[in-house]
Coordinates of C-alpha atoms and ligand atoms in Angstrom, one line a residue:
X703 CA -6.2 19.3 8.8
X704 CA -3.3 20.2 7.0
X705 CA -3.6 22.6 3.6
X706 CA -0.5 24.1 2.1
X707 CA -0.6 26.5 -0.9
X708 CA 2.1 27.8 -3.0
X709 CA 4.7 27.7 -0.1
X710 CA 8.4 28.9 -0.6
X711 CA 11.4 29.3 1.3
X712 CA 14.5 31.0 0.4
X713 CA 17.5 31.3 3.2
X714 CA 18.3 35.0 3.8
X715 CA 21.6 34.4 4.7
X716 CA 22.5 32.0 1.5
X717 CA 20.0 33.2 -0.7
X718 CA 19.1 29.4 -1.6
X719 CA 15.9 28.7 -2.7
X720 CA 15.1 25.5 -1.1
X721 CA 11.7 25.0 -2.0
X722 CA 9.6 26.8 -4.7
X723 CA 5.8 26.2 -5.0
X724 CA 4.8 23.1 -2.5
X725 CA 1.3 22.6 -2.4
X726 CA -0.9 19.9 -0.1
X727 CA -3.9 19.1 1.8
X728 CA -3.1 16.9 4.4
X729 CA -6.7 15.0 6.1
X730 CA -7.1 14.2 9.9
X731 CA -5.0 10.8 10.5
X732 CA -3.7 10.8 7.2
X733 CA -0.2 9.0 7.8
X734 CA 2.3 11.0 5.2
X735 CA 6.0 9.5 3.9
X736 CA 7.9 12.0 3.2
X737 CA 11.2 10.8 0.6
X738 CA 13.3 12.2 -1.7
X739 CA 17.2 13.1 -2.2
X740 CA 19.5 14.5 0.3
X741 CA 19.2 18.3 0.6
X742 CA 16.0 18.7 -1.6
X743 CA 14.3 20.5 1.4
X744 CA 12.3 18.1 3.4
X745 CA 13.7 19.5 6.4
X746 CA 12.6 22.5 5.9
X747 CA 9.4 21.8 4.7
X748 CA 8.5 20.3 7.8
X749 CA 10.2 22.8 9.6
X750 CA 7.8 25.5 7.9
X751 CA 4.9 23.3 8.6
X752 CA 5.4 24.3 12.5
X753 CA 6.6 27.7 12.2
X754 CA 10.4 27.2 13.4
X755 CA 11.5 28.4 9.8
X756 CA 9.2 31.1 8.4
X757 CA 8.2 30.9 4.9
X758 CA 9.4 33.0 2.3
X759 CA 5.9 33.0 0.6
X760 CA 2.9 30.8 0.8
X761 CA -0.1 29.9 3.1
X762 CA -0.4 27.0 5.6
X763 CA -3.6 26.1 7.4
X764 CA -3.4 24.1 10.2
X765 CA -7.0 23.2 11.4
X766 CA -8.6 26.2 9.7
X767 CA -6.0 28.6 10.6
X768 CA -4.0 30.2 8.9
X769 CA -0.8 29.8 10.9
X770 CA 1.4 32.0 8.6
X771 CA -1.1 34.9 8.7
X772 CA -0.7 38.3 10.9
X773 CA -1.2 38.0 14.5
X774 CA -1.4 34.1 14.6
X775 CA -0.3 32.8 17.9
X776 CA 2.8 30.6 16.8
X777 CA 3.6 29.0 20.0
X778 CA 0.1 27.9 20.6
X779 CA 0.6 26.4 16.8
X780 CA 4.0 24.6 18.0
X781 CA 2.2 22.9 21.2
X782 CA -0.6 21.8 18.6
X783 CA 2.0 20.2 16.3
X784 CA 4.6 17.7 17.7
X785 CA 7.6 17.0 16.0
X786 CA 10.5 14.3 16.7
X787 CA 13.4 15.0 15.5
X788 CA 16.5 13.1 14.5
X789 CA 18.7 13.7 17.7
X790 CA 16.3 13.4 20.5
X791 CA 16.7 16.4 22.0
X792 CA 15.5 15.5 25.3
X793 CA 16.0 17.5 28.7
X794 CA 19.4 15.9 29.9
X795 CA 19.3 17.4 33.3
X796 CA 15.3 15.8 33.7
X797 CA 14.5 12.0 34.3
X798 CA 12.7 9.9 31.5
X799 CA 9.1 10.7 33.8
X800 CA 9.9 14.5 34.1
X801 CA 10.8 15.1 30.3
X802 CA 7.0 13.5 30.0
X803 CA 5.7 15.6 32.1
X804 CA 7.0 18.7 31.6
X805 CA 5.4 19.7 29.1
X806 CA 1.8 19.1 30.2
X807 CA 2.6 20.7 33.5
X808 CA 4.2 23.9 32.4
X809 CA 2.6 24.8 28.7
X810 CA -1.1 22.9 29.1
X811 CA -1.4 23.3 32.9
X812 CA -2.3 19.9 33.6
X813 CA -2.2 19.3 37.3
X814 CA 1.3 17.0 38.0
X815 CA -0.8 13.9 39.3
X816 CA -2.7 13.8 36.3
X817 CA 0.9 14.7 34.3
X818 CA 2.4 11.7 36.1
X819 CA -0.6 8.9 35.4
X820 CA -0.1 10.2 31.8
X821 CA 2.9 10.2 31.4
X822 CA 3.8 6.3 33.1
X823 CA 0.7 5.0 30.5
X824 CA 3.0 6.7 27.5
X825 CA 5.9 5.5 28.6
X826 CA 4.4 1.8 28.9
X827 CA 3.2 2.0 25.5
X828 CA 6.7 2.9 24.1
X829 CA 8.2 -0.1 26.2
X830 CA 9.8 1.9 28.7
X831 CA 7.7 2.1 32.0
X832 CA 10.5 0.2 33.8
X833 CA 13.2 3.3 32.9
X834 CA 11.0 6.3 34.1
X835 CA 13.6 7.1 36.6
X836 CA 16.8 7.3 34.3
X837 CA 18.1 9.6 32.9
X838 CA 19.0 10.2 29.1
X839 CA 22.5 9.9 29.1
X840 CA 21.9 6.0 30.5
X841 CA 19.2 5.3 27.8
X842 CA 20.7 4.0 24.0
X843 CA 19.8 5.7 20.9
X844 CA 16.7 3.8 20.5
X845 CA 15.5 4.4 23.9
X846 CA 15.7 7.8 24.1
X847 CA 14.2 8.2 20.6
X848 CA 10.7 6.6 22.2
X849 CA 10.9 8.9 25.4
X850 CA 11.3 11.8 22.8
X851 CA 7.5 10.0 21.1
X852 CA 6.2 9.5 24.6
X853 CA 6.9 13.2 24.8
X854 CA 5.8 14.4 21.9
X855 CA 2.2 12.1 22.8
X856 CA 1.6 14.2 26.1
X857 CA 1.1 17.4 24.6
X858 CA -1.6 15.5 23.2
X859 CA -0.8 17.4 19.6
X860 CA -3.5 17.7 16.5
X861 CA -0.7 16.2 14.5
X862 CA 3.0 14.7 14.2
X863 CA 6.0 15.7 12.2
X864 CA 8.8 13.3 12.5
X865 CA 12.5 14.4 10.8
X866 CA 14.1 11.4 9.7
X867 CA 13.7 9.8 13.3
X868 CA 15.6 6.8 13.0
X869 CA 18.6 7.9 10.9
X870 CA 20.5 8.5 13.7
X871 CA 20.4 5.5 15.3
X872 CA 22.2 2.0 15.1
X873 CA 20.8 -0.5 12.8
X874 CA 19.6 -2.5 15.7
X875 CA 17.1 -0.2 17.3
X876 CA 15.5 1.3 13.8
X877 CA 12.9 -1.0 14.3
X878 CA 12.0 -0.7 18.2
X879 CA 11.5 3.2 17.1
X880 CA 9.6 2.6 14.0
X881 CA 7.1 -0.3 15.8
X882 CA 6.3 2.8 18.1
X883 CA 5.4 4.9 15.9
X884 CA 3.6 2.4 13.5
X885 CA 1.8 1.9 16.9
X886 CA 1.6 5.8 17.6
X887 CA -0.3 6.0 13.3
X888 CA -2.7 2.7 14.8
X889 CA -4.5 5.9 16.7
X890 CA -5.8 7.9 13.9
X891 CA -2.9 10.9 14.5
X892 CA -2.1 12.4 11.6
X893 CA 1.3 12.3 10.8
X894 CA 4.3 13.5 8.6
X895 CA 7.4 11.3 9.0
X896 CA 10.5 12.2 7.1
X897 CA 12.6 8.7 6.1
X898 CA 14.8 6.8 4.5
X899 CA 13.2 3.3 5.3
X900 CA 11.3 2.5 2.4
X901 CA 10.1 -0.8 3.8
X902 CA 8.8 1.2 7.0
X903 CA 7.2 4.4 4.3
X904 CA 5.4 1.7 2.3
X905 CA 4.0 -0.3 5.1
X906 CA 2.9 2.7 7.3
X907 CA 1.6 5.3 5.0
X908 CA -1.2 6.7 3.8
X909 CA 0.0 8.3 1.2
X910 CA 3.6 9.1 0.2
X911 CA 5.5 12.5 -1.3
X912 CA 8.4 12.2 -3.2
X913 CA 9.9 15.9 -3.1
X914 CA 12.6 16.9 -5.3
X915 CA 13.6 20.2 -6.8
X916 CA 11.5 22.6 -4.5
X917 CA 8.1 21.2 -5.2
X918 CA 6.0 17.6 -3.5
X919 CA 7.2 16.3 -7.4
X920 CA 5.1 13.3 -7.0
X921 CA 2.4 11.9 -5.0
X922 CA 0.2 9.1 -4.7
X923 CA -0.2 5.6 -2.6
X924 CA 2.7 3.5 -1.3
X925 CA 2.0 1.4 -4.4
X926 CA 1.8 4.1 -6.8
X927 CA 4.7 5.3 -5.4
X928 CA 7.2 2.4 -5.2
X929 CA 5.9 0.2 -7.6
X930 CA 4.6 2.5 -10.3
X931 CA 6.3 6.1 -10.0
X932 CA 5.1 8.3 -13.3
X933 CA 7.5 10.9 -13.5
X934 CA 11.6 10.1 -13.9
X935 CA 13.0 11.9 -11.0
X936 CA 10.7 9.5 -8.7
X937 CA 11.6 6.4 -10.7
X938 CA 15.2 7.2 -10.4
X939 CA 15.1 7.8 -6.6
X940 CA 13.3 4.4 -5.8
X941 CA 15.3 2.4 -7.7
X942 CA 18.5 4.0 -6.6
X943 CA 19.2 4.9 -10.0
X944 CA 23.1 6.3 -10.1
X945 CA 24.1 7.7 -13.1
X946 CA 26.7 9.3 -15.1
X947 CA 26.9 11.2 -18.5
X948 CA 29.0 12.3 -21.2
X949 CA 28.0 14.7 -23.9
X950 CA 29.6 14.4 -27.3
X951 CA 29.8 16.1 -31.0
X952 CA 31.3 15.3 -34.2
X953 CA 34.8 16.0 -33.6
X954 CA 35.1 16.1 -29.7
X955 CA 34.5 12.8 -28.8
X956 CA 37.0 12.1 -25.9
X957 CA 35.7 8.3 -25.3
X958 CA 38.8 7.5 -23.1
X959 CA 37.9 10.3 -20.7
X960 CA 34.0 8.6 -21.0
X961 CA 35.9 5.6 -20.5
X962 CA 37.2 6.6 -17.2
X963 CA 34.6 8.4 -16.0
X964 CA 32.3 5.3 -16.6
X965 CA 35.0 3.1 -14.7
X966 CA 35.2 5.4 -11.6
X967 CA 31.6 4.9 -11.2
X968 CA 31.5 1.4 -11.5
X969 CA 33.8 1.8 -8.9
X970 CA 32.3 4.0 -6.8
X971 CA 29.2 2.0 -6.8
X972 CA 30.6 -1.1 -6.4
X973 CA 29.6 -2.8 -9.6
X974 CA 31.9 -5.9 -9.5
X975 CA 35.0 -6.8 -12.4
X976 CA 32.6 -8.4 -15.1
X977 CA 29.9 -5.8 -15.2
X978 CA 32.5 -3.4 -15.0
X979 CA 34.3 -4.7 -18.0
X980 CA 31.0 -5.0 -19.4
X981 CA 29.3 -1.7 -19.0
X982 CA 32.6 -0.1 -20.2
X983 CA 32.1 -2.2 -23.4
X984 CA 28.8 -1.2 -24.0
X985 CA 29.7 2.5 -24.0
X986 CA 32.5 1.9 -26.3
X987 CA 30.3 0.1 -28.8
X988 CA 27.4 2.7 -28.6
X989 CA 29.5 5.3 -29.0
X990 CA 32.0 4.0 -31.5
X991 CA 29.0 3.0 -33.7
X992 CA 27.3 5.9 -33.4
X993 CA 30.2 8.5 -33.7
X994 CA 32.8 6.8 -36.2
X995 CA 30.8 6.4 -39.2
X996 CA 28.5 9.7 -39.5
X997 CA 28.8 10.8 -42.8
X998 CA 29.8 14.5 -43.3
X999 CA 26.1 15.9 -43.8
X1000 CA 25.4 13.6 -40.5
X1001 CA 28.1 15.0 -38.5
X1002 CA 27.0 18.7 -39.7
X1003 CA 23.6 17.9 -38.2
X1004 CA 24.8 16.6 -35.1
X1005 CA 27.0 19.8 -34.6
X1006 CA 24.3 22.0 -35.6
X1007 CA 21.7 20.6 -33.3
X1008 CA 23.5 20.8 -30.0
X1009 CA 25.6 17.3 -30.4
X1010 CA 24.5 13.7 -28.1
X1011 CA 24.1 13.0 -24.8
X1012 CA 25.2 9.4 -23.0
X1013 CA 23.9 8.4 -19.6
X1014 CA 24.7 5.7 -18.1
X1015 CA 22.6 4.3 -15.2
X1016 CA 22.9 1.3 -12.4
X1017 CA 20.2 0.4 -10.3
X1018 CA 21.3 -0.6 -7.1
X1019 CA 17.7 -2.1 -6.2
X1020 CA 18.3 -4.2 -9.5
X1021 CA 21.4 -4.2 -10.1
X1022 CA 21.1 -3.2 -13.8
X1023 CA 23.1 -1.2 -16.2
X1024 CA 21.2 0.5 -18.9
X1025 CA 22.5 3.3 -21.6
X1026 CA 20.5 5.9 -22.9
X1027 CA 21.8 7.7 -25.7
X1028 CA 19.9 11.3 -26.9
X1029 CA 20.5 12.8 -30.1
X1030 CA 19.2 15.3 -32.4
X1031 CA 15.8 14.9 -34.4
X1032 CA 17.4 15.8 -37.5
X1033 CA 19.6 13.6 -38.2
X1034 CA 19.2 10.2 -39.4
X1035 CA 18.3 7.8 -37.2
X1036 CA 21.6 5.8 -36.7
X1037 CA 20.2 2.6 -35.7
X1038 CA 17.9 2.6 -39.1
X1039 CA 17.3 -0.8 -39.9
X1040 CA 16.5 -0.1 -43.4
X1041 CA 20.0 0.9 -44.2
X1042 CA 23.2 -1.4 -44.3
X1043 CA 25.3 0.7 -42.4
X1044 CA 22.0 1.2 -39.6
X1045 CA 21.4 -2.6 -39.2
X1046 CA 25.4 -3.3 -38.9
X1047 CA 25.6 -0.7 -36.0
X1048 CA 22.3 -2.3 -34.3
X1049 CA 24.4 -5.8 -34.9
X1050 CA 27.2 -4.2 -33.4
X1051 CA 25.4 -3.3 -30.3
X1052 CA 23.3 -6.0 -29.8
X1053 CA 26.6 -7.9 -29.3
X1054 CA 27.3 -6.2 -26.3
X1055 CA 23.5 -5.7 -25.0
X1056 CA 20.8 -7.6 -23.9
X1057 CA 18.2 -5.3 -25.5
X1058 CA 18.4 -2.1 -27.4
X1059 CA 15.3 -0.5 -27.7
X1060 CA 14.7 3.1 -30.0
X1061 CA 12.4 5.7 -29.4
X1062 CA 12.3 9.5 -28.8
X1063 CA 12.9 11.7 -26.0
X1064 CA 12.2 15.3 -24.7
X1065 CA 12.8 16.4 -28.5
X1066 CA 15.0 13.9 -29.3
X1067 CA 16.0 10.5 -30.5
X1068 CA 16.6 8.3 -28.2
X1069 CA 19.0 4.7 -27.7
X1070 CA 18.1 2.8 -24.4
X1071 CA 20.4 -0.1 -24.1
X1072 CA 20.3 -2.5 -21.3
X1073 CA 23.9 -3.9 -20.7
X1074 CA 24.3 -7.9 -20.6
X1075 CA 23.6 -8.9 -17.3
X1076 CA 25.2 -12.6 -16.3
Ligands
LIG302 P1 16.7 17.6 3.4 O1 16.1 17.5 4.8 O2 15.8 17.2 2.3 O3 18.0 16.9 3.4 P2 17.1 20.4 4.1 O4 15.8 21.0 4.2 O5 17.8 20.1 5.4 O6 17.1 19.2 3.1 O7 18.0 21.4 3.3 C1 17.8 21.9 2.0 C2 18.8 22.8 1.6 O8 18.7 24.0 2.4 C3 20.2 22.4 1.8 O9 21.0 22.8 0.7 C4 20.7 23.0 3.1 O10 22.1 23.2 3.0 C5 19.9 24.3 3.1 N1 19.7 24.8 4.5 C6 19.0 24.0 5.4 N2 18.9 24.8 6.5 C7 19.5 26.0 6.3 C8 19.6 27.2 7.1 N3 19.2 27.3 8.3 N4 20.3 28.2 6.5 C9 20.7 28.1 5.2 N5 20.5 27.0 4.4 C10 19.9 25.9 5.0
LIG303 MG1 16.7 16.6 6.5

């Protein structure tokens, strides 16, 4: 229904590359989440999809044609592709039964009767048959956001891109919106929905893209997805992973700067007083013990190889604190059992941490330590 191939889309005007190599093939009815960070190009993507960005580079297919190729009939595309977005955008100056009619009437040439009986039956099935002579200014966030799916439903389109369409609505009518368009995905329409409601993406979908740094970075099922991402970026993002980091050498070492870095995020996060206090004395024991008693040849190594990095990460699904410390290969491993000095440090930090686990990392040596919860 739906095949994409090495698209990419730069702004002109910015010169930002927003997305890089996105490839998918999307099947008839297939019912697509699409999630990942603020700004990673989701937007856009979608907005490619139907033409109202061009592509910097790349191929789409949208039922066997090749919609980004010479001579392709984009506003035939558009009416075969509906998109909702996040502010409505309905006709102001129409009433809830013209805005669903319109369309039909004037780009499908549907006789108006026929518009009309259409366009009632839609608006029944998006619970609105009873406001068909309103207008949008007297309809709430909610409402209008299921005369803009009614809408979208009398073109009668091959397929259904939604951008984020319950974000800007209040908290009480997110789910009125999303039960009408779990309804429209009952009816086999393939569709592409843009969200933040994980609940909603996991229930709903077929299959779910986590996109992040100009590329679909992950794919799979709901489950897959949320309950077993592979990659880091994706396991980060669905368990609201925040972090912060400090990077460190032999000499330069400013822990009190760490110190308040590591504070302001607790803040910022709202970790309350006691895992505050807590986190900020796990970073001072990992780093005191790993820092203060390198040995010369040790500290040399450190230097040499590009020095350590800390991250420190909450979970807000979790609420967990962990620490991951990264440092060179060469040197010794500082938590080394087998040496006095090794096994005090690993005492030291087990003090402060419910588990400290060692391993290795992207080329490195690596510290995870999960901070004492209560
Ligand atoms: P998302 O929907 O994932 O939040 P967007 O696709 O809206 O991301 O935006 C991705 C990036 O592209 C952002 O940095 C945004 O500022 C930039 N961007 C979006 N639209 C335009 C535009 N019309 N011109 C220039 N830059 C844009
Ligand atoms: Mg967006």
């Amino acid at each position: 229904m739906i095949r994409i191939e090495h698209l990419g889309k730069t702004y002109s005007d910015t010169g930002l590359t927003v997305l890089t190599d996105v490839n998918a093939e999307i099947q008839d009815g297939e019912i697509i989440s699409i999630i990942g960070p603020s700004g990673c190009g989701k937007s856009t993507f979608l907005r490619c999809i139907n033409m109202l960005e061009p592509p910097t580079s790349g191929n789409i297919w949208i039922d066997g044609v090749n919609v980004t190729g010479p001579g392709t009939d984009i506003s035939k595309v558009r009416r075969s592709l509906g998109m909702v977005f996040q502010s409505f955008n309905l006709f102001d100056n129409l009433s809830v039964l013209d805005n669903v009619i319109v369309g039909p009437v004037k780009l499908l040439g549907m006789s108006p009767d026929t518009a009309e009986e259409q366009a009632r039956e839609l608006l029944e099935q998006v619970g609105l048959a009873s406001k068909a002579d309103y207008f949008p200014s007297q309809l709430s966030g909610g409402q209008k956001q299921r005369v803009a799916i009614a809408r979208c439903m009398s073109m009668n389109p091959k397929a259904i891109l939604f951008d984020e369409p319950t974000s800007a609505l209040d908290p009480t009518m997110v789910s009125e919106v999303l039960r009408v368009i779990r309804n429209v995905a009952s009816r086999g329409i393939t569709m592409l929905i843009v969200t933040h409601e994980m609940q909603f993406a996991r229930n709903v979908s077929t299959r779910v893209f986590y996109m992040d740094q100009g590329v679909i970075y992950e794919d799979g099922t709901p489950e897959q997805i949320f309950d077993h991402p592979v990659r880091e970026r994706t396991q980060y993002f669905v368990k609201r992973i925040r972090t912060v980091s400090g990077h460190f050498d032999s000499a330069g070492c400013d822990l009190f700067g760490l110190l308040g870095k590591v504070h302001n995020f607790c803040a910022q996060y709202g970790l309350d007083g006691s895992l505050t206090e807590r986190t900020e004395k796990a970073v001072e024991t990992l780093i005191s013990c790993c820092l203060t008693s390198l040995d010369d040849a040790q500290s040399a190594k450190l230097d040499a190889c590009g020095g350590m990095d800390l991250d420190v990460a909450y979970s807000e699904k979790s609420g967990h604190v962990r620490m991951r410390l990264l440092y060179p290969m060469e040197m010794d491993g500082i938590l080394d059992t087998g040496t006095a000095r090794g096994q005090a440090r690993l005492d030291g930090l087990l003090s402060v941490c419910m588990s400290v686990e060692q391993g290795t990392y992207e080329g490195r040596q690596q510290i995870l330590a999960g901070v004492n919860c209560e």
